[in-house]
PDB file of C-alpha atoms in Angstrom:
ATOM      1  CA  UNK A   1     103.112  51.838 163.293  1.00 40.00           C
ATOM      2  CA  UNK A   2     102.209  50.500 159.895  1.00 44.00           C
ATOM      3  CA  UNK A   3     103.498  52.097 156.765  1.00 56.00           C
ATOM      4  CA  UNK A   4     100.863  54.538 155.537  1.00 72.00           C
ATOM      5  CA  UNK A   5      98.877  56.556 157.988  1.00 87.00           C
ATOM      6  CA  UNK A   6      95.151  57.044 157.431  1.00 94.00           C
ATOM      7  CA  UNK A   7      93.467  60.411 157.790  1.00 96.00           C
ATOM      8  CA  UNK A   8      89.954  60.390 159.233  1.00 96.00           C
ATOM      9  CA  UNK A   9      87.228  62.030 157.156  1.00 97.00           C
ATOM     10  CA  UNK A  10      86.520  64.278 160.146  1.00 97.00           C
ATOM     11  CA  UNK A  11      89.947  65.902 159.681  1.00 98.00           C
ATOM     12  CA  UNK A  12      88.999  67.113 156.217  1.00 97.00           C
ATOM     13  CA  UNK A  13      85.478  68.123 157.269  1.00 97.00           C
ATOM     14  CA  UNK A  14      86.738  70.276 160.149  1.00 98.00           C
ATOM     15  CA  UNK A  15      89.498  71.753 157.973  1.00 98.00           C
ATOM     16  CA  UNK A  16      86.858  72.815 155.440  1.00 97.00           C
ATOM     17  CA  UNK A  17      84.758  74.254 158.270  1.00 97.00           C
ATOM     18  CA  UNK A  18      87.799  76.349 159.205  1.00 97.00           C
ATOM     19  CA  UNK A  19      88.763  77.308 155.650  1.00 96.00           C
ATOM     20  CA  UNK A  20      85.404  77.785 153.944  1.00 95.00           C
ATOM     21  CA  UNK A  21      82.953  78.120 156.797  1.00 93.00           C
ATOM     22  CA  UNK A  22      85.227  80.282 158.977  1.00 93.00           C
ATOM     23  CA  UNK A  23      83.865  78.362 161.991  1.00 96.00           C
ATOM     24  CA  UNK A  24      87.220  77.977 163.755  1.00 97.00           C
ATOM     25  CA  UNK A  25      90.474  79.865 164.221  1.00 97.00           C
ATOM     26  CA  UNK A  26      92.465  76.618 164.343  1.00 98.00           C
ATOM     27  CA  UNK A  27      92.219  72.835 164.325  1.00 98.00           C
ATOM     28  CA  UNK A  28      94.726  70.590 166.107  1.00 98.00           C
ATOM     29  CA  UNK A  29      95.160  66.991 164.972  1.00 98.00           C
ATOM     30  CA  UNK A  30      96.761  63.986 166.658  1.00 96.00           C
ATOM     31  CA  UNK A  31      97.721  60.472 165.716  1.00 94.00           C
ATOM     32  CA  UNK A  32      95.487  57.774 167.192  1.00 92.00           C
ATOM     33  CA  UNK A  33      98.090  55.076 167.692  1.00 83.00           C
ATOM     34  CA  UNK A  34      95.534  52.276 168.100  1.00 84.00           C
ATOM     35  CA  UNK A  35      93.943  52.958 164.726  1.00 82.00           C
ATOM     36  CA  UNK A  36      97.043  54.321 162.945  1.00 87.00           C
ATOM     37  CA  UNK A  37      94.817  57.229 161.974  1.00 95.00           C
ATOM     38  CA  UNK A  38      95.084  61.005 162.240  1.00 97.00           C
ATOM     39  CA  UNK A  39      92.071  62.445 164.067  1.00 97.00           C
ATOM     40  CA  UNK A  40      90.869  65.850 165.283  1.00 98.00           C
ATOM     41  CA  UNK A  41      92.200  66.642 168.761  1.00 97.00           C
ATOM     42  CA  UNK A  42      90.910  70.187 169.405  1.00 97.00           C
ATOM     43  CA  UNK A  43      89.113  73.026 167.596  1.00 97.00           C
ATOM     44  CA  UNK A  44      89.549  76.674 168.538  1.00 97.00           C
ATOM     45  CA  UNK A  45      86.556  78.980 168.328  1.00 96.00           C
ATOM     46  CA  UNK A  46      86.736  81.803 165.808  1.00 94.00           C
ATOM     47  CA  UNK A  47      87.495  84.397 168.510  1.00 95.00           C
ATOM     48  CA  UNK A  48      90.319  82.326 170.022  1.00 95.00           C
ATOM     49  CA  UNK A  49      93.676  84.028 170.435  1.00 94.00           C
ATOM     50  CA  UNK A  50      97.021  82.760 169.249  1.00 95.00           C
ATOM     51  CA  UNK A  51      98.072  82.337 172.901  1.00 94.00           C
ATOM     52  CA  UNK A  52      95.095  80.024 173.470  1.00 95.00           C
ATOM     53  CA  UNK A  53      96.152  77.977 170.463  1.00 96.00           C
ATOM     54  CA  UNK A  54      99.706  77.584 171.767  1.00 95.00           C
ATOM     55  CA  UNK A  55      98.373  76.561 175.198  1.00 93.00           C
ATOM     56  CA  UNK A  56      96.642  73.573 173.559  1.00 94.00           C
ATOM     57  CA  UNK A  57      99.831  72.200 172.050  1.00 91.00           C
ATOM     58  CA  UNK A  58     100.925  69.273 174.156  1.00 81.00           C
ATOM     59  CA  UNK A  59     104.310  67.914 175.168  1.00 85.00           C
ATOM     60  CA  UNK A  60     103.706  65.382 172.409  1.00 88.00           C
ATOM     61  CA  UNK A  61     103.732  65.836 168.660  1.00 93.00           C
ATOM     62  CA  UNK A  62     100.691  67.369 166.998  1.00 96.00           C
ATOM     63  CA  UNK A  63      99.640  68.742 163.634  1.00 98.00           C
ATOM     64  CA  UNK A  64      97.682  71.975 163.394  1.00 98.00           C
ATOM     65  CA  UNK A  65      96.181  74.395 160.910  1.00 98.00           C
ATOM     66  CA  UNK A  66      95.878  78.002 162.044  1.00 97.00           C
ATOM     67  CA  UNK A  67      93.948  80.684 160.147  1.00 97.00           C
ATOM     68  CA  UNK A  68      96.414  83.486 160.801  1.00 96.00           C
ATOM     69  CA  UNK A  69      95.602  87.128 160.095  1.00 93.00           C
ATOM     70  CA  UNK A  70      98.292  89.806 160.083  1.00 91.00           C
ATOM     71  CA  UNK A  71      98.673  93.368 158.950  1.00 89.00           C
ATOM     72  CA  UNK A  72     101.611  94.450 156.806  1.00 88.00           C
ATOM     73  CA  UNK A  73     103.785  97.481 157.482  1.00 85.00           C
ATOM     74  CA  UNK A  74     102.945  98.812 154.007  1.00 84.00           C
ATOM     75  CA  UNK A  75     101.431 102.242 153.533  1.00 83.00           C
ATOM     76  CA  UNK A  76      98.522 101.816 153.538  1.00 90.00           C
ATOM     77  CA  UNK A  77      98.653  98.563 155.549  1.00 88.00           C
ATOM     78  CA  UNK A  78      97.200  95.408 154.019  1.00 90.00           C
ATOM     79  CA  UNK A  79      95.415  92.601 155.836  1.00 91.00           C
ATOM     80  CA  UNK A  80      96.964  89.186 155.077  1.00 92.00           C
ATOM     81  CA  UNK A  81      95.196  85.904 155.848  1.00 93.00           C
ATOM     82  CA  UNK A  82      97.005  82.582 155.512  1.00 95.00           C
ATOM     83  CA  UNK A  83      96.235  79.001 156.447  1.00 97.00           C
ATOM     84  CA  UNK A  84      99.381  77.864 158.224  1.00 97.00           C
ATOM     85  CA  UNK A  85     100.169  74.164 158.671  1.00 98.00           C
ATOM     86  CA  UNK A  86     102.187  73.570 161.828  1.00 97.00           C
ATOM     87  CA  UNK A  87     103.980  70.336 162.602  1.00 97.00           C
ATOM     88  CA  UNK A  88     104.704  70.478 166.331  1.00 96.00           C
ATOM     89  CA  UNK A  89     107.306  67.916 167.378  1.00 93.00           C
ATOM     90  CA  UNK A  90     108.761  69.090 170.681  1.00 92.00           C
ATOM     91  CA  UNK A  91     112.176  68.043 171.904  1.00 85.00           C
ATOM     92  CA  UNK A  92     110.771  66.154 174.882  1.00 80.00           C
ATOM     93  CA  UNK A  93     111.044  62.610 176.132  1.00 79.00           C
ATOM     94  CA  UNK A  94     108.648  61.295 173.484  1.00 82.00           C
ATOM     95  CA  UNK A  95     109.517  57.827 172.292  1.00 87.00           C
ATOM     96  CA  UNK A  96     111.472  57.930 169.039  1.00 87.00           C
ATOM     97  CA  UNK A  97     108.958  55.564 167.447  1.00 87.00           C
ATOM     98  CA  UNK A  98     106.157  58.021 168.171  1.00 87.00           C
ATOM     99  CA  UNK A  99     108.075  60.964 166.697  1.00 87.00           C
ATOM    100  CA  UNK A 100     108.813  58.920 163.586  1.00 89.00           C
ATOM    101  CA  UNK A 101     105.141  57.958 163.228  1.00 90.00           C
ATOM    102  CA  UNK A 102     104.132  61.630 163.354  1.00 93.00           C
ATOM    103  CA  UNK A 103     106.799  62.558 160.815  1.00 91.00           C
ATOM    104  CA  UNK A 104     105.563  59.815 158.498  1.00 90.00           C
ATOM    105  CA  UNK A 105     101.922  60.905 158.823  1.00 93.00           C
ATOM    106  CA  UNK A 106     102.553  64.570 158.053  1.00 95.00           C
ATOM    107  CA  UNK A 107     102.453  64.227 154.260  1.00 93.00           C
ATOM    108  CA  UNK A 108      99.311  62.070 154.365  1.00 94.00           C
ATOM    109  CA  UNK A 109      97.484  64.805 156.270  1.00 97.00           C
ATOM    110  CA  UNK A 110      98.809  67.646 154.118  1.00 96.00           C
ATOM    111  CA  UNK A 111      97.655  65.873 150.940  1.00 95.00           C
ATOM    112  CA  UNK A 112      94.082  65.847 152.276  1.00 96.00           C
ATOM    113  CA  UNK A 113      94.056  69.520 153.333  1.00 97.00           C
ATOM    114  CA  UNK A 114      93.825  71.563 150.145  1.00 96.00           C
ATOM    115  CA  UNK A 115      94.569  75.277 150.383  1.00 95.00           C
ATOM    116  CA  UNK A 116      97.404  75.473 152.897  1.00 97.00           C
ATOM    117  CA  UNK A 117      99.561  78.572 152.362  1.00 95.00           C
ATOM    118  CA  UNK A 118     102.540  78.157 154.669  1.00 95.00           C
ATOM    119  CA  UNK A 119     104.195  75.359 156.619  1.00 96.00           C
ATOM    120  CA  UNK A 120     106.140  75.446 159.851  1.00 95.00           C
ATOM    121  CA  UNK A 121     107.952  72.665 161.655  1.00 95.00           C
ATOM    122  CA  UNK A 122     108.493  73.572 165.279  1.00 95.00           C
ATOM    123  CA  UNK A 123     110.517  71.654 167.839  1.00 93.00           C
ATOM    124  CA  UNK A 124     110.649  74.160 170.677  1.00 92.00           C
ATOM    125  CA  UNK A 125     108.271  76.799 172.075  1.00 92.00           C
ATOM    126  CA  UNK A 126     110.224  79.731 170.612  1.00 93.00           C
ATOM    127  CA  UNK A 127     109.459  78.400 167.118  1.00 94.00           C
ATOM    128  CA  UNK A 128     105.707  78.769 167.641  1.00 94.00           C
ATOM    129  CA  UNK A 129     105.792  82.233 169.183  1.00 94.00           C
ATOM    130  CA  UNK A 130     103.441  84.606 167.434  1.00 94.00           C
ATOM    131  CA  UNK A 131     106.271  86.852 166.234  1.00 93.00           C
ATOM    132  CA  UNK A 132     107.779  83.896 164.365  1.00 92.00           C
ATOM    133  CA  UNK A 133     104.469  82.943 162.769  1.00 93.00           C
ATOM    134  CA  UNK A 134     103.823  86.537 161.731  1.00 93.00           C
ATOM    135  CA  UNK A 135     107.253  86.739 160.037  1.00 91.00           C
ATOM    136  CA  UNK A 136     106.534  83.586 158.055  1.00 91.00           C
ATOM    137  CA  UNK A 137     103.031  84.700 157.049  1.00 92.00           C
ATOM    138  CA  UNK A 138     104.199  88.113 155.868  1.00 90.00           C
ATOM    139  CA  UNK A 139     107.126  86.739 153.807  1.00 83.00           C
TER     140      UNK A 139
END
């Protein structure tokens, strides 16, 4: 991988469709190794569940933005909505070079996606369970 990862314009367009247009619940991004460019991998419809989102994470690294909604335990309860950036880098048999390329590309993608509220780096399935995400969003 070359130093400096490019981010496709489509990544920003689909992020804005999620953030401003409320067209999606989440967008998953991947690194196109041939182009050294981050591209859109999958978009989740607005009525998608968190479980559906998790099912689309691969055994390879991915980036994602999830429009997470949660309700506080306050009286009266408040609705909280946050755009959560998730860097999924599972502890699998991925080549080290590939994991390093994803780690290097993370900041390039985040710089292009204005309006992210929270960030999570997850290396194992328990770190992307909905209870964990909800804790992070509400804190």
